[in-house]
């Protein structure tokens, strides 16, 4: 079997005396949708922050595409192909949807191409942005300020922004939080299409129905510790997971 | 054109460039209160090159811009660690440092100032202003400019989606310093005499004021702001002693009515949309 795309070995991250992640090891295989679930405060977002370089792990190793990225700066990790979205949406406040898609192609083009007007010098960037715009069905809102759109649409713009960078691993932090059922279903279909196109996805989500229907593999975190892993069906019937979510029976 | 009008127009051009130099840094969300320092570097270096070394003016301006740009990049590195008001204070310190450097530097005349430059026409000044305005205008529709705006909007997010925010901020400092140096070189060769007092704190404030007044989201705002800042006080001459007070009141009124400055992106968009519709 080939090496996993993302591999964490024994990663620990603490804030003062609190261990947000302790001795976490996990891996994400190419072409899978992998979910990370767990109660609030389990360390899920911390895990994303460690992978993408926003936080630096206290110990342990993160390998992405066989490269040790543990101490890389965030933009390098993103350029290597691991791009994320944010739980609390972080769109650029002054930009339209279209501008978000143009700016998020950091690896593309020499400096002179990037410094000249995009419509003259950078047809490839425009083509890619159009493609992603079409894929997420955002054409109607392309010239609107992204922050002014509905919550669900803003989440889509964040995903689109991450996707225009041509990532190999897409990290989604609660992609359907605050969405209604139809919107979430729309997102689920888009993700399946992305996976079928060869993209690997790692996602954090609270909506259990959504996770069970989408993920190929699951990790369960509680208080920074990995308490279970397996196929969705296995996790669903795991007594340890039920305890973590619902509390232990007396 | 009378010499009076010509001199006012030249001042508008020189201030436009100074304002643009602040605008370029402001596009990345950083406020510089020390750009008169870069202007001084450009003024003294260009003058020294033309007067002492006999370099033609245009080449001297290009050399001054490059040198000042390099210094801007060097200043950009320590400035990376500072944000907001702290960065503003540090740049202010830099500006004052450069001013006192020239105050004590004997080869450029020290406190006595430096002269001997050949006077340049207002046309020559505006060729440079036009050139740089067009360059900035072109850059505004580039992806590099979007990267700068991304840094201003949310630096952490920009970094996490793969933008090298360090390079962007340092690049902006370098560009800003180069533009300010051209402004300084033109100032020196239009007024044919410079002294360190020309490049004090008030000069840096003028640059910032022109940007804020004219509009800090598009380059043309610098032009509008500079024109107002130079021409308005002239129009108010009749008020005599009350002139500065009236000018101050007008400034406050403009900022109350249009906080974003006279020109802004949405205004521009409205115009371009109308053009497309027609």
Coordinates of C-alpha atoms in Angstrom, one line a residue:
Chain A
X1 CA 0.0 0.0 0.0
X2 CA 1.3 3.5 -0.8
X3 CA 2.4 5.9 1.8
X4 CA -0.4 8.1 3.2
X5 CA -0.8 11.7 2.0
X6 CA -0.9 13.1 5.5
X7 CA 0.6 11.4 8.5
X8 CA 0.8 12.6 12.1
X9 CA 3.0 10.7 14.6
X10 CA 2.7 11.3 18.3
X11 CA 1.8 15.0 18.0
X12 CA 1.4 17.0 21.2
X13 CA 0.3 20.6 21.5
X14 CA -0.3 22.2 24.8
X15 CA -1.3 25.7 25.8
X16 CA 0.1 26.4 29.3
X17 CA -0.8 23.4 31.3
X18 CA -3.6 22.2 29.0
X19 CA -2.9 19.6 26.5
X20 CA -5.0 20.3 23.5
X21 CA -3.6 17.3 21.6
X22 CA -1.7 14.6 23.4
X23 CA 0.3 12.0 21.5
X24 CA -2.0 12.0 18.5
X25 CA -1.2 9.8 15.6
X26 CA -3.3 9.5 12.5
X27 CA -3.1 9.3 8.7
X28 CA -5.1 10.3 5.7
X29 CA -4.9 8.2 2.6
X30 CA -5.0 9.6 -0.9
X31 CA -8.4 9.9 -2.4
X32 CA -10.4 9.5 0.8
X33 CA -12.8 11.7 2.7
X34 CA -11.7 11.5 6.3
X35 CA -13.7 12.9 9.1
X36 CA -12.6 14.1 12.6
X37 CA -15.3 14.2 15.1
X38 CA -15.5 14.8 18.8
X39 CA -17.3 16.9 21.4
X40 CA -16.6 20.6 21.8
X41 CA -13.1 21.3 23.0
X42 CA -11.8 17.9 21.9
X43 CA -8.9 19.5 19.9
X44 CA -10.3 19.2 16.4
X45 CA -9.5 22.8 15.3
X46 CA -6.2 22.6 17.1
X47 CA -5.4 19.6 15.0
X48 CA -6.1 21.6 11.8
X49 CA -4.0 24.5 13.1
X50 CA -1.1 22.2 13.7
X51 CA -1.4 20.6 10.3
X52 CA -1.6 23.9 8.5
X53 CA 1.2 25.5 10.5
X54 CA -1.0 28.1 12.3
X55 CA 0.3 26.4 15.5
X56 CA 3.6 24.7 16.0
X57 CA 3.4 21.2 17.6
X58 CA 5.4 20.9 20.9
X59 CA 6.5 17.5 19.9
X60 CA 5.8 14.9 17.2
X61 CA 6.0 14.9 13.4
X62 CA 3.6 16.0 10.7
X63 CA 4.4 14.6 7.2
X64 CA 2.6 15.7 4.1
X65 CA 3.3 14.0 0.8
X66 CA 6.4 12.5 2.3
X67 CA 7.8 15.9 3.4
X68 CA 8.3 16.8 7.0
X69 CA 6.1 19.9 7.3
X70 CA 6.1 20.2 11.1
X71 CA 8.1 23.4 11.3
X72 CA 7.1 24.9 7.9
X73 CA 5.5 28.3 7.8
X74 CA 1.7 28.3 6.9
X75 CA 2.0 29.6 3.4
X76 CA 4.6 27.0 2.4
X77 CA 2.3 24.2 3.7
X78 CA -0.6 25.7 1.7
X79 CA 1.6 25.8 -1.4
X80 CA 2.7 22.2 -0.9
X81 CA -1.0 21.4 -1.3
X82 CA -2.8 21.4 2.1
X83 CA -5.3 24.2 2.0
X84 CA -8.0 24.9 4.6
X85 CA -11.2 26.7 5.4
X86 CA -12.1 28.2 8.8
X87 CA -14.7 27.4 11.4
X88 CA -15.4 31.1 11.9
X89 CA -15.5 32.2 8.3
X90 CA -12.5 34.3 7.4
X91 CA -13.2 35.9 4.0
X92 CA -11.4 39.1 2.9
X93 CA -13.7 41.9 3.8
X94 CA -12.9 44.2 0.9
X95 CA -13.1 41.6 -1.8
X96 CA -15.7 40.3 -4.2
X97 CA -16.2 36.6 -4.8
X98 CA -14.3 36.8 -8.0
X99 CA -11.3 38.5 -6.3
X100 CA -11.2 35.8 -3.7
X101 CA -10.8 33.2 -6.4
X102 CA -8.1 35.2 -8.2
X103 CA -6.0 35.9 -5.2
X104 CA -6.1 32.3 -3.9
X105 CA -3.8 30.9 -6.6
X106 CA -0.5 31.7 -4.9
X107 CA 1.7 29.1 -6.6
X108 CA 0.7 30.3 -10.1
X109 CA 2.6 32.7 -12.3
X110 CA 5.9 34.5 -12.2
X111 CA 6.0 37.9 -10.4
X112 CA 5.7 39.9 -13.6
X113 CA 2.5 38.0 -14.4
X114 CA 1.1 38.7 -11.0
X115 CA 2.1 42.4 -11.1
X116 CA 0.4 43.2 -14.4
X117 CA -3.4 43.4 -14.9
X118 CA -4.7 39.9 -14.6
X119 CA -6.8 40.1 -17.7
X120 CA -3.8 40.7 -19.8
X121 CA -1.1 38.6 -18.2
X122 CA -2.8 35.7 -16.5
X123 CA -5.4 33.9 -18.6
X124 CA -4.6 30.7 -16.7
X125 CA -5.6 32.2 -13.4
X126 CA -8.8 33.5 -14.9
X127 CA -9.6 30.1 -16.4
X128 CA -9.1 28.4 -13.1
X129 CA -11.2 30.9 -11.2
X130 CA -14.1 30.5 -13.8
X131 CA -13.9 26.7 -13.5
X132 CA -14.2 26.9 -9.7
X133 CA -16.9 29.5 -9.8
X134 CA -19.0 27.3 -12.1
X135 CA -18.4 24.2 -9.9
X136 CA -19.7 25.9 -6.8
X137 CA -22.5 27.6 -8.7
X138 CA -21.4 31.1 -7.6
X139 CA -21.6 32.8 -11.0
X140 CA -24.6 34.9 -10.1
X141 CA -22.7 36.5 -7.1
X142 CA -19.3 36.9 -8.7
X143 CA -19.2 40.6 -8.4
X144 CA -20.6 40.9 -4.9
X145 CA -18.6 41.6 -1.8
X146 CA -18.3 38.1 -0.4
X147 CA -18.9 39.1 3.2
X148 CA -22.3 40.5 2.2
X149 CA -23.6 37.1 1.1
X150 CA -25.7 34.6 3.1
X151 CA -23.9 32.4 5.6
X152 CA -24.2 29.3 3.5
X153 CA -22.9 31.1 0.4
X154 CA -20.0 32.5 2.4
X155 CA -19.0 29.0 3.4
X156 CA -19.1 28.0 -0.3
X157 CA -16.9 30.9 -1.2
X158 CA -14.4 29.8 1.4
X159 CA -14.3 26.3 0.0
X160 CA -14.0 27.7 -3.5
X161 CA -11.1 29.9 -2.4
X162 CA -9.3 26.9 -1.0
X163 CA -10.0 24.9 -4.1
X164 CA -8.7 27.4 -6.6
X165 CA -5.2 26.8 -5.2
X166 CA -5.4 23.3 -6.7
X167 CA -4.8 21.6 -3.3
X168 CA -4.0 17.9 -2.9
X169 CA -5.6 17.9 0.6
X170 CA -8.6 20.1 1.4
X171 CA -9.1 20.7 5.1
X172 CA -12.6 21.8 5.9
X173 CA -13.5 23.0 9.4
X174 CA -17.2 22.5 9.9
X175 CA -18.2 23.1 6.3
X176 CA -21.9 22.8 6.8
X177 CA -22.3 24.5 10.2
X178 CA -25.3 26.8 10.1
X179 CA -26.5 25.4 6.8
X180 CA -30.0 24.0 6.3
X181 CA -30.5 20.5 5.1
X182 CA -30.7 21.3 1.4
X183 CA -27.6 23.4 1.5
X184 CA -25.7 20.7 3.4
X185 CA -26.8 18.1 0.9
X186 CA -25.6 20.4 -1.9
X187 CA -22.2 20.6 -0.2
X188 CA -22.1 16.8 0.3
X189 CA -22.6 16.2 -3.4
X190 CA -19.9 18.7 -4.3
X191 CA -17.4 16.9 -2.0
X192 CA -18.2 13.5 -3.4
X193 CA -17.6 14.9 -6.9
X194 CA -14.3 16.4 -5.7
X195 CA -13.2 13.1 -4.2
X196 CA -14.1 11.2 -7.3
X197 CA -11.9 13.7 -9.2
X198 CA -9.0 12.5 -7.0
X199 CA -9.0 15.1 -4.2
X200 CA -8.4 14.1 -0.6
X201 CA -10.5 15.7 2.0
X202 CA -10.1 16.0 5.8
X203 CA -13.1 17.5 7.6
X204 CA -14.3 18.4 11.0
X205 CA -18.0 18.3 11.5
X206 CA -20.6 18.2 14.3
X207 CA -23.5 17.0 12.1
X208 CA -23.2 13.3 12.6
X209 CA -25.7 12.4 9.9
X210 CA -23.6 14.4 7.4
X211 CA -20.3 12.8 8.5
X212 CA -21.7 9.2 8.5
X213 CA -23.1 9.6 5.0
X214 CA -19.9 11.2 3.5
X215 CA -16.7 10.0 5.1
X216 CA -14.7 6.9 4.2
X217 CA -12.9 6.9 7.5
X218 CA -13.3 8.6 10.9
X219 CA -11.2 9.6 13.8
X220 CA -12.8 10.5 17.1
X221 CA -11.1 12.9 19.5
X222 CA -11.9 13.6 23.1
X223 CA -9.9 16.0 25.3
X224 CA -7.0 15.9 22.8
X225 CA -6.8 12.1 22.8
X226 CA -7.7 9.8 20.0
X227 CA -10.4 7.5 21.4
X228 CA -11.5 5.7 18.3
X229 CA -10.9 5.3 14.6
X230 CA -12.6 3.3 11.9
X231 CA -15.2 3.1 9.3
X232 CA -18.4 5.1 9.9
X233 CA -20.4 2.0 10.7
X234 CA -17.8 0.8 13.3
X235 CA -17.7 4.2 14.9
X236 CA -21.5 4.5 15.1
X237 CA -21.7 1.4 17.3
X238 CA -18.6 2.0 19.3
X239 CA -19.5 2.2 23.0
X240 CA -16.5 4.5 23.8
X241 CA -17.7 7.0 21.3
X242 CA -21.2 7.0 22.7
X243 CA -19.8 7.6 26.1
X244 CA -17.8 10.6 25.0
X245 CA -20.8 12.1 23.3
X246 CA -23.6 11.2 25.6
X247 CA -21.7 10.8 28.9
X248 CA -21.0 7.5 30.7
X249 CA -23.9 5.5 32.1
X250 CA -23.9 5.5 35.9
Chain B
X1 CA 1.0 79.7 -17.5
X2 CA 2.2 82.0 -14.8
X3 CA 5.0 80.9 -12.6
X4 CA 2.6 81.0 -9.7
X5 CA 0.3 78.5 -11.3
X6 CA 3.2 76.4 -12.5
X7 CA 4.7 76.2 -9.0
X8 CA 1.3 75.2 -7.5
X9 CA 0.9 72.5 -10.2
X10 CA 4.3 71.1 -9.5
X11 CA 3.5 71.0 -5.8
X12 CA 0.4 69.1 -6.6
X13 CA 2.4 66.6 -8.6
X14 CA 5.1 66.2 -5.9
X15 CA 2.5 65.7 -3.2
X16 CA 0.6 63.2 -5.4
X17 CA 3.7 61.0 -5.5
X18 CA 4.2 61.4 -1.8
X19 CA 0.6 60.4 -1.2
X20 CA 0.9 57.4 -3.6
X21 CA 3.9 56.2 -1.6
X22 CA 1.7 56.1 1.5
X23 CA -1.1 54.6 -0.4
X24 CA 1.0 51.6 -1.5
X25 CA 1.9 50.8 2.1
X26 CA -1.6 51.5 3.3
X27 CA -2.9 48.9 0.7
X28 CA -1.3 46.2 2.8
X29 CA -2.9 47.7 6.0
X30 CA 0.2 49.3 7.3
X31 CA 0.4 53.0 8.1
X32 CA 3.7 54.8 7.6
X33 CA 4.3 58.2 9.2
X34 CA 7.9 58.4 8.0
X35 CA 7.7 58.6 4.2
X36 CA 9.2 62.1 4.3
X37 CA 12.4 60.2 5.3
X38 CA 12.3 58.3 2.0
X39 CA 11.5 61.5 0.2
X40 CA 14.6 63.1 1.9
X41 CA 16.8 60.2 0.7
X42 CA 15.5 60.7 -2.8
X43 CA 15.9 64.4 -2.7
X44 CA 19.5 64.4 -1.4
X45 CA 20.7 61.5 -3.4
X46 CA 19.3 62.7 -6.7
X47 CA 20.6 66.2 -6.1
X48 CA 24.1 64.9 -5.2
X49 CA 24.1 62.8 -8.3
X50 CA 23.2 65.6 -10.6
X51 CA 25.2 68.4 -9.0
X52 CA 28.4 66.7 -7.9
X53 CA 28.5 63.6 -10.0
X54 CA 27.0 65.2 -13.1
X55 CA 24.5 62.4 -13.7
X56 CA 21.5 63.3 -16.0
X57 CA 18.4 64.0 -13.9
X58 CA 16.3 61.1 -15.2
X59 CA 19.0 58.6 -14.5
X60 CA 19.6 60.2 -11.1
X61 CA 15.9 59.8 -10.2
X62 CA 16.0 56.2 -11.2
X63 CA 19.1 55.5 -9.1
X64 CA 17.6 57.4 -6.2
X65 CA 14.4 55.4 -6.5
X66 CA 16.3 52.1 -6.5
X67 CA 18.5 53.0 -3.6
X68 CA 15.6 54.2 -1.5
X69 CA 13.6 51.1 -2.5
X70 CA 16.4 48.9 -1.1
X71 CA 16.4 51.0 2.1
X72 CA 12.7 50.6 2.2
X73 CA 13.0 46.8 2.0
X74 CA 15.6 46.9 4.9
X75 CA 13.2 49.0 7.0
X76 CA 10.4 46.6 6.0
X77 CA 12.0 43.7 7.9
X78 CA 12.0 45.1 11.4
X79 CA 8.6 46.7 10.6
X80 CA 7.2 43.1 10.1
X81 CA 7.1 42.6 13.8
X82 CA 5.1 45.8 14.4
X83 CA 1.4 46.4 13.7
X84 CA -0.9 49.4 13.8
X85 CA 0.0 52.3 16.0
X86 CA 3.3 50.7 16.9
X87 CA 4.4 50.5 13.3
X88 CA 3.2 54.1 12.8
X89 CA 5.4 55.2 15.7
X90 CA 8.4 53.3 14.4
X91 CA 8.1 54.8 10.9
X92 CA 7.8 58.2 12.5
X93 CA 11.0 57.6 14.3
X94 CA 12.6 56.5 11.1
X95 CA 11.6 59.7 9.4
X96 CA 13.0 61.9 12.1
X97 CA 16.2 59.8 12.1
X98 CA 16.7 60.5 8.4
X99 CA 16.0 64.2 8.9
X100 CA 18.6 64.5 11.6
X101 CA 21.0 62.4 9.6
X102 CA 20.9 65.1 6.8
X103 CA 21.1 67.8 9.4
X104 CA 24.5 66.5 10.5
X105 CA 25.8 65.2 7.2
X106 CA 28.4 67.7 6.0
X107 CA 28.8 66.6 2.4
X108 CA 25.2 67.6 1.6
X109 CA 25.4 70.9 3.4
X110 CA 24.1 69.9 6.8
X111 CA 21.7 72.5 8.3
X112 CA 22.7 75.0 5.6
X113 CA 21.0 72.9 2.9
X114 CA 22.0 71.9 -0.5
X115 CA 21.7 73.7 -3.8
X116 CA 23.0 74.0 -7.3
X117 CA 20.4 71.8 -9.0
X118 CA 19.1 72.8 -12.4
X119 CA 15.4 73.8 -12.3
X120 CA 13.0 71.4 -13.9
X121 CA 9.7 72.4 -15.5
X122 CA 6.3 71.5 -14.3
X123 CA 5.9 69.4 -17.4
X124 CA 8.8 67.2 -16.5
X125 CA 7.3 66.7 -13.0
X126 CA 4.0 65.7 -14.4
X127 CA 5.5 63.2 -16.8
X128 CA 6.8 61.3 -13.8
X129 CA 3.5 61.7 -11.9
X130 CA 1.6 60.5 -14.9
X131 CA 3.9 57.5 -15.4
X132 CA 3.7 56.4 -11.8
X133 CA -0.1 57.0 -11.6
X134 CA -0.5 54.7 -14.7
X135 CA 1.8 52.1 -13.1
X136 CA -0.1 52.1 -9.9
X137 CA -3.4 52.0 -11.8
X138 CA -2.2 49.0 -13.8
X139 CA -1.0 47.2 -10.7
X140 CA -4.4 47.7 -9.0
X141 CA -6.0 45.2 -11.4
X142 CA -3.2 42.6 -10.8
X143 CA -3.2 39.6 -8.5
X144 CA -0.2 41.1 -6.7
X145 CA -2.4 44.0 -5.6
X146 CA -5.1 41.5 -4.5
X147 CA -2.4 39.8 -2.4
X148 CA -1.7 43.2 -0.8
X149 CA -5.4 43.7 0.0
X150 CA -5.6 40.2 1.4
X151 CA -2.8 41.1 3.8
X152 CA -4.7 44.2 4.9
X153 CA -8.0 42.3 5.3
X154 CA -6.8 39.3 7.2
X155 CA -3.1 38.5 7.3
X156 CA -3.4 35.2 9.1
X157 CA -6.0 33.9 6.6
X158 CA -3.9 35.1 3.7
X159 CA -0.9 33.2 5.0
X160 CA -2.9 30.1 5.6
X161 CA -4.2 30.0 2.0
X162 CA -0.7 30.2 0.7
X163 CA 0.2 33.8 0.3
X164 CA 3.7 34.9 1.3
X165 CA 2.6 37.8 3.4
X166 CA 6.2 38.6 4.5
X167 CA 7.3 39.2 0.9
X168 CA 4.1 41.2 0.2
X169 CA 4.6 43.6 3.1
X170 CA 8.3 44.0 2.4
X171 CA 7.7 44.5 -1.3
X172 CA 5.1 47.2 -0.5
X173 CA 7.7 49.0 1.7
X174 CA 10.2 48.9 -1.1
X175 CA 7.8 50.2 -3.7
X176 CA 6.6 52.9 -1.4
X177 CA 10.2 54.1 -0.6
X178 CA 11.0 54.2 -4.3
X179 CA 8.0 56.4 -5.1
X180 CA 8.7 58.7 -2.2
X181 CA 12.3 59.1 -3.5
X182 CA 11.1 60.2 -6.9
X183 CA 8.8 62.7 -5.2
X184 CA 11.9 63.9 -3.3
X185 CA 14.1 64.1 -6.3
X186 CA 11.5 66.1 -8.2
X187 CA 10.9 68.4 -5.2
X188 CA 14.7 69.1 -5.0
X189 CA 15.0 69.9 -8.7
X190 CA 11.9 72.0 -8.8
X191 CA 12.7 74.1 -5.8
X192 CA 16.4 74.0 -6.6
X193 CA 17.2 74.2 -2.9
X194 CA 16.7 71.7 -0.1
X195 CA 17.3 71.6 3.6
X196 CA 16.5 68.9 6.2
X197 CA 13.5 71.0 7.4
X198 CA 11.7 70.3 4.1
X199 CA 11.4 66.7 5.1
X200 CA 10.0 66.8 8.6
X201 CA 7.1 65.2 10.3
X202 CA 4.6 67.6 8.8
X203 CA 5.5 66.4 5.3
X204 CA 4.7 62.8 6.2
X205 CA 1.4 63.9 7.7
X206 CA 0.6 65.8 4.4
X207 CA 1.1 62.5 2.5
X208 CA -1.2 60.6 4.8
X209 CA -3.8 63.5 4.8
X210 CA -3.9 63.6 1.0
X211 CA -4.5 59.8 0.9
X212 CA -7.2 59.9 3.5
X213 CA -8.9 62.9 2.0
X214 CA -8.8 61.8 -1.6
X215 CA -9.6 58.1 -0.9
X216 CA -7.4 55.4 0.3
X217 CA -8.8 52.5 -1.7
X218 CA -7.8 53.7 -5.2
X219 CA -4.7 55.4 -6.5
X220 CA -6.5 58.3 -8.1
X221 CA -7.6 59.3 -4.6
X222 CA -4.0 60.4 -4.0
X223 CA -4.2 62.8 -6.9
X224 CA -7.5 64.3 -5.8
X225 CA -6.3 64.6 -2.2
X226 CA -3.1 66.2 -3.2
X227 CA -4.9 68.7 -5.5
X228 CA -7.2 69.7 -2.7
X229 CA -4.5 69.9 -0.1
X230 CA -2.4 72.3 -2.3
X231 CA -5.1 74.3 -4.0
X232 CA -7.7 74.7 -1.3
X233 CA -5.6 76.8 1.0
X234 CA -4.8 79.1 -2.0
X235 CA -8.6 79.6 -2.6
X236 CA -9.0 80.5 1.0
X237 CA -6.5 83.3 0.9
X238 CA -9.2 85.9 1.2
X239 CA -9.9 84.7 4.8
X240 CA -6.5 85.9 5.8
X241 CA -5.6 84.8 9.4
X242 CA -8.6 82.4 9.5
X243 CA -7.3 80.4 6.6
X244 CA -5.8 77.5 8.5
X245 CA -8.9 77.2 10.6
X246 CA -11.2 77.3 7.6
X247 CA -9.1 74.7 5.9
X248 CA -9.2 72.5 9.0
X249 CA -13.0 72.8 9.2
X250 CA -13.4 71.8 5.6
X251 CA -11.2 68.8 6.1
X252 CA -13.4 67.7 9.0
X253 CA -16.5 68.2 7.0
X254 CA -15.3 66.1 4.1
X255 CA -14.3 63.3 6.5
X256 CA -17.6 63.5 8.2
X257 CA -19.5 63.2 4.9
X258 CA -17.3 60.7 3.2
X259 CA -15.2 58.8 5.7
X260 CA -13.7 56.6 3.0
X261 CA -12.4 59.7 1.2
X262 CA -13.6 61.5 -1.9
X263 CA -13.0 58.6 -4.3
X264 CA -13.4 55.0 -3.5
X265 CA -13.7 51.6 -5.2
X266 CA -17.5 51.4 -5.2
X267 CA -17.8 54.9 -6.8
X268 CA -15.4 53.7 -9.5
X269 CA -17.4 50.5 -9.9
X270 CA -20.6 52.4 -10.4
X271 CA -18.9 54.4 -13.2
X272 CA -17.5 51.3 -14.9
X273 CA -20.8 49.5 -14.7
X274 CA -22.7 52.4 -16.3
X275 CA -20.1 52.3 -19.1
X276 CA -20.7 48.6 -19.7
X277 CA -24.5 49.1 -19.6
X278 CA -24.4 51.9 -22.1

